[in-house]
Each structure stands twice: as C-alpha cells, then as structure tokens.
mmCIF file of C-alpha atoms and ligand atoms in Angstrom:
data_model
loop_
_atom_site.group_PDB
_atom_site.id
_atom_site.type_symbol
_atom_site.label_atom_id
_atom_site.label_comp_id
_atom_site.label_asym_id
_atom_site.label_seq_id
_atom_site.Cartn_x
_atom_site.Cartn_y
_atom_site.Cartn_z
ATOM 1 C CA UNK A 1382 12.286 -18.476 -26.822
ATOM 2 C CA UNK A 1383 15.894 -18.597 -24.837
ATOM 3 C CA UNK A 1384 19.252 -19.479 -25.371
ATOM 4 C CA UNK A 1385 22.650 -19.626 -24.284
ATOM 5 C CA UNK A 1386 25.837 -20.744 -26.484
ATOM 6 C CA UNK A 1387 28.902 -21.042 -24.746
ATOM 7 C CA UNK A 1388 28.288 -18.948 -21.799
ATOM 8 C CA UNK A 1389 31.244 -18.168 -19.273
ATOM 9 C CA UNK A 1390 30.350 -16.007 -16.602
ATOM 10 C CA UNK A 1391 32.891 -14.790 -13.774
ATOM 11 C CA UNK A 1392 31.965 -13.764 -9.782
ATOM 12 C CA UNK A 1393 34.749 -10.771 -9.355
ATOM 13 C CA UNK A 1394 38.134 -13.109 -10.797
ATOM 14 C CA UNK A 1395 36.910 -16.419 -10.029
ATOM 15 C CA UNK A 1396 34.954 -17.756 -13.368
ATOM 16 C CA UNK A 1397 31.924 -20.322 -12.432
ATOM 17 C CA UNK A 1398 30.389 -20.936 -15.405
ATOM 18 C CA UNK A 1399 32.459 -21.904 -18.293
ATOM 19 C CA UNK A 1400 30.529 -23.297 -21.060
ATOM 20 C CA UNK A 1401 26.937 -23.750 -20.905
ATOM 21 C CA UNK A 1402 25.072 -24.510 -23.512
ATOM 22 C CA UNK A 1403 20.948 -24.386 -23.551
ATOM 23 C CA UNK A 1404 17.958 -23.691 -24.851
ATOM 24 C CA UNK A 1405 13.946 -23.108 -24.489
ATOM 25 C CA UNK A 1406 11.350 -23.221 -26.653
ATOM 26 C CA UNK A 1407 7.642 -22.312 -25.581
ATOM 27 C CA UNK A 1408 5.404 -23.674 -23.378
ATOM 28 C CA UNK A 1409 8.475 -26.231 -22.648
ATOM 29 C CA UNK A 1410 9.410 -27.046 -19.445
ATOM 30 C CA UNK A 1411 13.095 -27.431 -19.053
ATOM 31 C CA UNK A 1412 15.381 -29.020 -16.022
ATOM 32 C CA UNK A 1413 18.719 -28.493 -14.787
ATOM 33 C CA UNK A 1414 20.006 -30.771 -13.051
ATOM 34 C CA UNK A 1415 23.675 -31.396 -11.357
ATOM 35 C CA UNK A 1416 25.632 -31.768 -7.935
ATOM 36 C CA UNK A 1417 26.074 -28.961 -5.676
ATOM 37 C CA UNK A 1418 28.122 -25.765 -6.547
ATOM 38 C CA UNK A 1419 28.345 -27.022 -10.354
ATOM 39 C CA UNK A 1420 26.511 -23.856 -11.593
ATOM 40 C CA UNK A 1421 23.009 -24.575 -11.927
ATOM 41 C CA UNK A 1422 21.968 -20.883 -10.088
ATOM 42 C CA UNK A 1423 24.764 -19.401 -11.568
ATOM 43 C CA UNK A 1424 23.458 -19.998 -14.830
ATOM 44 C CA UNK A 1425 19.558 -18.528 -13.889
ATOM 45 C CA UNK A 1426 21.758 -15.448 -12.834
ATOM 46 C CA UNK A 1427 23.883 -15.570 -16.091
ATOM 47 C CA UNK A 1428 20.297 -15.144 -17.949
ATOM 48 C CA UNK A 1429 18.525 -12.174 -15.425
ATOM 49 C CA UNK A 1430 22.507 -10.325 -14.833
ATOM 50 C CA UNK A 1431 22.416 -10.660 -11.718
ATOM 51 C CA UNK A 1432 25.584 -10.684 -8.974
ATOM 52 C CA UNK A 1433 27.462 -12.457 -12.278
ATOM 53 C CA UNK A 1434 29.493 -11.358 -14.812
ATOM 54 C CA UNK A 1435 28.851 -13.134 -18.628
ATOM 55 C CA UNK A 1436 32.174 -12.863 -19.864
ATOM 56 C CA UNK A 1437 32.134 -15.117 -23.230
ATOM 57 C CA UNK A 1438 29.485 -16.196 -25.079
ATOM 58 C CA UNK A 1439 25.748 -15.367 -25.856
ATOM 59 C CA UNK A 1440 22.309 -15.135 -23.889
ATOM 60 C CA UNK A 1441 19.182 -14.475 -26.001
ATOM 61 C CA UNK A 1442 15.411 -13.895 -25.279
ATOM 62 C CA UNK A 1443 13.564 -13.542 -28.044
ATOM 63 C CA UNK A 1444 15.794 -12.926 -30.242
ATOM 64 C CA UNK A 1445 17.666 -9.672 -28.337
ATOM 65 C CA UNK A 1446 20.580 -10.142 -26.297
ATOM 66 C CA UNK A 1447 19.877 -9.714 -22.773
ATOM 67 C CA UNK A 1448 23.909 -9.314 -21.411
ATOM 68 C CA UNK A 1449 24.444 -5.202 -20.269
ATOM 69 C CA UNK A 1450 20.555 -4.969 -19.395
ATOM 70 C CA UNK A 1451 19.459 -3.842 -16.144
ATOM 71 C CA UNK A 1452 17.913 -7.220 -14.297
ATOM 72 C CA UNK A 1453 14.298 -4.723 -14.023
ATOM 73 C CA UNK A 1454 14.684 -4.541 -18.256
ATOM 74 C CA UNK A 1455 15.049 -8.496 -18.078
ATOM 75 C CA UNK A 1456 11.886 -9.166 -16.138
ATOM 76 C CA UNK A 1457 9.695 -5.836 -18.541
ATOM 77 C CA UNK A 1458 10.545 -8.692 -21.631
ATOM 78 C CA UNK A 1459 9.304 -11.451 -20.018
ATOM 79 C CA UNK A 1460 11.366 -13.338 -17.799
ATOM 80 C CA UNK A 1461 10.331 -14.281 -14.157
ATOM 81 C CA UNK A 1462 12.891 -14.839 -11.559
ATOM 82 C CA UNK A 1463 12.602 -16.857 -8.379
ATOM 83 C CA UNK A 1464 15.293 -16.837 -6.702
ATOM 84 C CA UNK A 1465 16.881 -19.863 -4.393
ATOM 85 C CA UNK A 1466 16.608 -17.465 -1.398
ATOM 86 C CA UNK A 1467 12.848 -16.482 -2.260
ATOM 87 C CA UNK A 1468 13.618 -12.922 -1.888
ATOM 88 C CA UNK A 1469 10.437 -12.159 -0.268
ATOM 89 C CA UNK A 1470 9.484 -9.351 1.562
ATOM 90 C CA UNK A 1471 9.692 -10.542 5.131
ATOM 91 C CA UNK A 1472 7.983 -7.929 7.079
ATOM 92 C CA UNK A 1473 5.433 -6.912 4.654
ATOM 93 C CA UNK A 1474 1.971 -9.023 4.098
ATOM 94 C CA UNK A 1475 1.574 -11.742 1.387
ATOM 95 C CA UNK A 1476 -1.212 -8.742 0.087
ATOM 96 C CA UNK A 1477 1.555 -5.857 0.286
ATOM 97 C CA UNK A 1478 4.113 -8.273 -1.422
ATOM 98 C CA UNK A 1479 1.709 -8.635 -4.283
ATOM 99 C CA UNK A 1480 1.939 -5.495 -5.015
ATOM 100 C CA UNK A 1481 4.240 -5.450 -7.700
ATOM 101 C CA UNK A 1482 4.078 -3.419 -10.742
ATOM 102 C CA UNK A 1483 3.453 -5.498 -13.309
ATOM 103 C CA UNK A 1484 4.932 -5.310 -17.096
ATOM 104 C CA UNK A 1485 2.094 -4.634 -19.419
ATOM 105 C CA UNK A 1486 2.645 -6.164 -22.683
ATOM 106 C CA UNK A 1487 0.572 -7.322 -25.681
ATOM 107 C CA UNK A 1488 -0.023 -10.272 -26.409
ATOM 108 C CA UNK A 1489 0.967 -12.240 -23.297
ATOM 109 C CA UNK A 1490 -1.316 -13.797 -20.428
ATOM 110 C CA UNK A 1491 -1.557 -11.305 -18.094
ATOM 111 C CA UNK A 1492 -2.283 -12.529 -13.929
ATOM 112 C CA UNK A 1493 -4.320 -10.969 -11.631
ATOM 113 C CA UNK A 1494 -4.232 -11.439 -7.871
ATOM 114 C CA UNK A 1495 -7.341 -14.066 -8.417
ATOM 115 C CA UNK A 1496 -5.538 -15.758 -10.799
ATOM 116 C CA UNK A 1497 -2.637 -16.210 -7.971
ATOM 117 C CA UNK A 1498 -5.337 -17.081 -5.448
ATOM 118 C CA UNK A 1499 -6.929 -19.699 -7.664
ATOM 119 C CA UNK A 1500 -3.245 -21.429 -8.357
ATOM 120 C CA UNK A 1501 -2.580 -21.213 -4.507
ATOM 121 C CA UNK A 1502 -6.169 -20.918 -2.570
ATOM 122 C CA UNK A 1503 -3.784 -20.993 0.707
ATOM 123 C CA UNK A 1504 -2.021 -17.243 -0.011
ATOM 124 C CA UNK A 1505 -5.580 -15.836 -0.294
ATOM 125 C CA UNK A 1506 -6.257 -17.513 3.148
ATOM 126 C CA UNK A 1507 -3.239 -16.093 4.121
ATOM 127 C CA UNK A 1508 -2.976 -12.948 2.614
ATOM 128 C CA UNK A 1509 -3.087 -10.650 5.052
ATOM 129 C CA UNK A 1510 -0.010 -12.492 7.296
ATOM 130 C CA UNK A 1511 3.244 -11.212 7.565
ATOM 131 C CA UNK A 1512 5.492 -12.959 4.812
ATOM 132 C CA UNK A 1513 8.129 -13.259 6.973
ATOM 133 C CA UNK A 1514 6.421 -15.903 9.813
ATOM 134 C CA UNK A 1515 5.279 -18.055 6.844
ATOM 135 C CA UNK A 1516 6.576 -21.527 6.255
ATOM 136 C CA UNK A 1517 9.137 -21.623 3.488
ATOM 137 C CA UNK A 1518 6.696 -23.412 1.505
ATOM 138 C CA UNK A 1519 4.230 -20.821 1.672
ATOM 139 C CA UNK A 1520 6.822 -18.613 0.903
ATOM 140 C CA UNK A 1521 8.077 -20.147 -2.046
ATOM 141 C CA UNK A 1522 4.397 -19.536 -2.679
ATOM 142 C CA UNK A 1523 4.656 -16.144 -2.347
ATOM 143 C CA UNK A 1524 7.675 -15.688 -4.943
ATOM 144 C CA UNK A 1525 6.553 -17.798 -7.342
ATOM 145 C CA UNK A 1526 2.792 -15.774 -7.475
ATOM 146 C CA UNK A 1527 4.680 -12.725 -7.331
ATOM 147 C CA UNK A 1528 6.729 -13.358 -10.239
ATOM 148 C CA UNK A 1529 4.068 -14.626 -12.237
ATOM 149 C CA UNK A 1530 2.528 -10.777 -11.578
ATOM 150 C CA UNK A 1531 4.948 -9.648 -14.046
ATOM 151 C CA UNK A 1532 3.309 -11.551 -16.676
ATOM 152 C CA UNK A 1533 6.522 -13.944 -17.290
ATOM 153 C CA UNK A 1534 6.231 -15.805 -21.171
ATOM 154 C CA UNK A 1535 9.786 -17.845 -19.134
ATOM 155 C CA UNK A 1536 9.750 -18.467 -15.536
ATOM 156 C CA UNK A 1537 13.206 -19.382 -13.950
ATOM 157 C CA UNK A 1538 12.491 -21.348 -11.024
ATOM 158 C CA UNK A 1539 15.720 -22.149 -8.520
ATOM 159 C CA UNK A 1540 15.297 -25.216 -6.256
ATOM 160 C CA UNK A 1541 11.479 -24.930 -5.947
ATOM 161 C CA UNK A 1542 11.297 -27.624 -3.680
ATOM 162 C CA UNK A 1543 14.541 -27.356 -1.550
ATOM 163 C CA UNK A 1544 13.903 -27.360 1.808
ATOM 164 C CA UNK A 1545 10.247 -28.423 1.904
ATOM 165 C CA UNK A 1546 7.877 -30.927 3.345
ATOM 166 C CA UNK A 1547 7.145 -33.664 0.788
ATOM 167 C CA UNK A 1548 2.706 -32.525 1.012
ATOM 168 C CA UNK A 1549 4.496 -28.525 0.434
ATOM 169 C CA UNK A 1550 7.051 -29.662 -2.647
ATOM 170 C CA UNK A 1551 4.054 -31.715 -4.373
ATOM 171 C CA UNK A 1552 1.964 -28.366 -4.412
ATOM 172 C CA UNK A 1553 4.753 -26.997 -6.246
ATOM 173 C CA UNK A 1554 4.770 -29.884 -8.666
ATOM 174 C CA UNK A 1555 1.019 -28.771 -8.642
ATOM 175 C CA UNK A 1556 1.907 -25.083 -9.906
ATOM 176 C CA UNK A 1557 3.956 -26.186 -12.305
ATOM 177 C CA UNK A 1558 1.930 -28.543 -14.550
ATOM 178 C CA UNK A 1559 -0.533 -25.641 -14.183
ATOM 179 C CA UNK A 1560 1.440 -22.768 -15.555
ATOM 180 C CA UNK A 1561 2.794 -25.475 -18.031
ATOM 181 C CA UNK A 1562 -0.813 -26.251 -19.070
ATOM 182 C CA UNK A 1563 -1.176 -21.791 -19.415
ATOM 183 C CA UNK A 1564 1.909 -22.178 -21.571
ATOM 184 C CA UNK A 1565 4.544 -20.264 -19.327
ATOM 185 C CA UNK A 1566 7.457 -21.617 -19.877
ATOM 186 C CA UNK A 1567 10.105 -22.928 -17.310
ATOM 187 C CA UNK A 1568 13.768 -23.761 -16.319
ATOM 188 C CA UNK A 1569 13.839 -25.477 -13.306
ATOM 189 C CA UNK A 1570 17.267 -26.493 -11.309
ATOM 190 C CA UNK A 1571 16.073 -29.530 -9.153
ATOM 191 C CA UNK A 1572 18.301 -31.840 -7.360
ATOM 192 C CA UNK A 1573 15.156 -33.743 -6.716
ATOM 193 C CA UNK A 1574 15.013 -36.767 -9.606
ATOM 194 C CA UNK A 1575 11.539 -37.901 -8.981
ATOM 195 C CA UNK A 1576 9.534 -34.422 -9.217
ATOM 196 C CA UNK A 1577 11.797 -34.322 -12.808
ATOM 197 C CA UNK A 1578 9.883 -37.290 -14.172
ATOM 198 C CA UNK A 1579 6.078 -35.320 -13.494
ATOM 199 C CA UNK A 1580 6.617 -32.178 -15.282
ATOM 200 C CA UNK A 1581 10.123 -31.452 -17.619
ATOM 201 C CA UNK A 1582 9.919 -31.967 -20.643
ATOM 202 C CA UNK A 1583 13.882 -32.281 -21.492
ATOM 203 C CA UNK A 1584 17.023 -32.120 -18.955
ATOM 204 C CA UNK A 1585 19.752 -30.568 -19.273
ATOM 205 C CA UNK A 1586 23.149 -32.146 -17.317
ATOM 206 C CA UNK A 1587 25.758 -29.093 -15.293
ATOM 207 C CA UNK A 1588 29.230 -30.248 -14.258
ATOM 208 C CA UNK A 1589 32.158 -27.823 -13.377
ATOM 209 C CA UNK A 1590 30.248 -25.083 -15.069
ATOM 210 C CA UNK A 1591 29.710 -26.958 -18.421
ATOM 211 C CA UNK A 1592 26.553 -28.164 -19.726
ATOM 212 C CA UNK A 1593 27.906 -31.917 -19.913
ATOM 213 C CA UNK A 1594 24.471 -33.631 -21.194
ATOM 214 C CA UNK A 1595 21.317 -32.940 -22.679
ATOM 215 C CA UNK A 1596 18.143 -35.297 -23.976
ATOM 216 C CA UNK A 1597 14.262 -35.617 -23.039
ATOM 217 C CA UNK A 1598 13.317 -36.724 -19.848
ATOM 218 C CA UNK A 1599 12.631 -39.821 -21.338
ATOM 219 C CA UNK A 1600 16.404 -40.126 -22.692
ATOM 220 C CA UNK A 1601 17.406 -39.375 -19.240
ATOM 221 C CA UNK A 1602 15.224 -42.606 -17.305
ATOM 222 C CA UNK A 1603 17.064 -44.235 -20.335
ATOM 223 C CA UNK A 1604 20.905 -43.495 -19.343
ATOM 224 C CA UNK A 1605 21.119 -44.428 -15.594
ATOM 225 C CA UNK A 1606 24.717 -44.263 -15.965
ATOM 226 C CA UNK A 1607 24.698 -40.070 -16.219
ATOM 227 C CA UNK A 1608 22.298 -40.076 -13.338
ATOM 228 C CA UNK A 1609 25.382 -42.291 -11.468
ATOM 229 C CA UNK A 1610 28.330 -39.880 -13.381
ATOM 230 C CA UNK A 1611 27.307 -36.889 -12.672
ATOM 231 C CA UNK A 1612 24.758 -36.371 -9.637
ATOM 232 C CA UNK A 1613 26.078 -39.033 -6.880
ATOM 233 C CA UNK A 1614 27.931 -37.955 -4.886
ATOM 234 C CA UNK A 1615 31.556 -39.193 -5.215
HETATM 235 N N1 ATP B 21 28.076 -14.980 -4.840
HETATM 236 C C1 ATP B 21 29.121 -15.368 -5.852
HETATM 237 N N2 ATP B 21 30.883 -15.263 -5.202
HETATM 238 C C2 ATP B 21 31.540 -16.015 -5.461
HETATM 239 N N3 ATP B 21 31.277 -17.419 -6.269
HETATM 240 C C3 ATP B 21 30.075 -17.447 -5.740
HETATM 241 C C4 ATP B 21 29.226 -17.102 -4.980
HETATM 242 N N4 ATP B 21 27.866 -17.668 -5.593
HETATM 243 C C5 ATP B 21 28.295 -18.931 -5.689
HETATM 244 N N5 ATP B 21 30.088 -18.832 -6.184
HETATM 245 C C6 ATP B 21 30.341 -20.388 -6.290
HETATM 246 O O1 ATP B 21 30.290 -20.659 -7.668
HETATM 247 C C7 ATP B 21 30.138 -21.748 -7.955
HETATM 248 C C8 ATP B 21 28.591 -22.453 -9.186
HETATM 249 O O2 ATP B 21 27.929 -21.856 -7.769
HETATM 250 P P1 ATP B 21 26.089 -22.019 -8.224
HETATM 251 O O3 ATP B 21 25.768 -21.756 -6.593
HETATM 252 O O4 ATP B 21 25.723 -21.692 -9.442
HETATM 253 O O5 ATP B 21 26.236 -23.559 -8.359
HETATM 254 P P2 ATP B 21 24.760 -24.784 -7.634
HETATM 255 O O6 ATP B 21 25.018 -25.754 -8.627
HETATM 256 O O7 ATP B 21 23.461 -23.762 -7.642
HETATM 257 O O8 ATP B 21 24.905 -25.170 -6.629
HETATM 258 P P3 ATP B 21 23.069 -25.402 -5.391
HETATM 259 O O9 ATP B 21 23.248 -26.890 -6.043
HETATM 260 O O10 ATP B 21 24.314 -25.896 -3.951
HETATM 261 O O11 ATP B 21 22.495 -24.694 -5.367
HETATM 262 C C9 ATP B 21 30.381 -22.436 -7.001
HETATM 263 O O12 ATP B 21 31.912 -22.568 -6.913
HETATM 264 C C10 ATP B 21 30.306 -21.156 -5.910
HETATM 265 O O13 ATP B 21 31.077 -21.866 -4.356
HETATM 266 MG MG1 MG B 22 21.898 -23.575 -6.308
#
C-alpha cells in the first residue's frame, strides 16, 4: 500500500535522505530503526510531505504519487501521522482536540469518539482536562486518538514510546497491537528494541539517510551483528 523507492529528500540545501527504499503492505506493522539523526523522522516527513522536500525517487500510497500533495490531501487518502512532538493543542481540552473533521471514505473503518475512548479509557476520564497539563503518555494517546478519527488505513507513529514511563509505554504497545487487529497498517519508528518483538512484522534499519537492511522480526533477532553495527552508539 505504501512504497518508497530510492527516496532522496532535503531541508533547504541539506540532504537528509539519500536512498530510502521501503514498503508497507495492508495490515502490516513495520518498524523503522536506527541511531539518532539517521533520518527516521525525515522518512516520515517525506511520506506526508511535511517540512522536507523530496528531490529524487518515488513515494506512493495505493498507487498514487504523494510527492507534491498537501499534507491534508494525504490524510484524506488514508495516511495518519503522529509526529514525534505529538502536536496536541495544549490550551484545548481532550474533547476539543478530538473534534477534528474526519476524512470519510467508503470501505474504510470509521472511528467514532466512543471507539477511541474504548481504546484509551483514560482519555474518556480526562475528556474535559486541558491537554497541556496532561503527561507525555496521555498526550501521546490523545495524538494517536486524534489521528484515528481521520480513519487511516496506514498510521505513521514517530517514536511513540519516547520519554514514556514503562507502564505507559506498555499501554501504547497494547494500542498498537489492538490497532493491528483492527487492520490498521503502521510504520513505527522505534528505539526501544524490546517493543519491536511484541508488535512488528518487519524491520528496516536506517543509517545516514539510507535503508541499509530489512527483514522479518525473526531475521532481525537472528542477526545480532545488525544491532551492533547500526544501533549501538559508537
Ligand atoms: N527541520 C530540519 N532542518 C534541517 N535539518 C534537519 C531538520 N530536521 C532534521 N534535520 C537533519 O536531518 C537529519 C536526519 O534527522 P531526523 O530527525 O530525520 O533523524 P532521526 O533518525 O529521526 O533521529 P532521532 O532518533 O534523534 O529522532 C539530521 O542530520 C538532522 O540534523
Ligand atoms: Mg526522529
């Protein structure tokens, strides 16, 4: 459903991606891993056409080209994006944050407020609370919930566990597993290797703006030298 072919992309004059090749098929959870600054976030931005300019290669979603589209047009096609910084409206309540226009499309799972509250019961409890006073984990859940209300077929999650306490991170893993069961495909950038085993089908390793290795989760764990070479801080 999603395919990136030899994608190069730049911020102004500085090239951050220089050869990203990856694909996500329907219902799959794919992990993007790599050290800090190698281009995981930039890869997500190149998919949703946010901040970065694709200068070479192809980004397609269900056979239509995404390069040159506006971010809202990409959301409408069924790609949800939960950025690293979560971007919830700090001064609005949980409910107000969730009152976003949903992207209706035939043949797509339609998420209601009740559905997202069933996934994250804590958000229902805090529905009248100002988002800005909530913890990082709660804001992460709110950001995911808001994205689900656009009815995505593919969800991009940029380091959803970053900075979260283990118990809260666990809840996010639980949500990923539940969403997968609902048929939502996901591309998740991740540093916490132990969570990959629990929820991912396949792994891509990124190094210096390039995808340098890919395989199933089982293959990834069968090759510890990959972790040593591309993930350990040198
Ligand atoms: N807005 C920006 N303008 C210019 N350069 C940027 C910008 N954002 C990121 N970069 C650069 O692009 C490169 C890739 O960064 P990116 O944020 O994609 O890495 P990452 O793998 O997500 O890292 P992390 O694990 O720290 O989140 C880095 O060299 C970074 O400094
Ligand atoms: Mg990042």
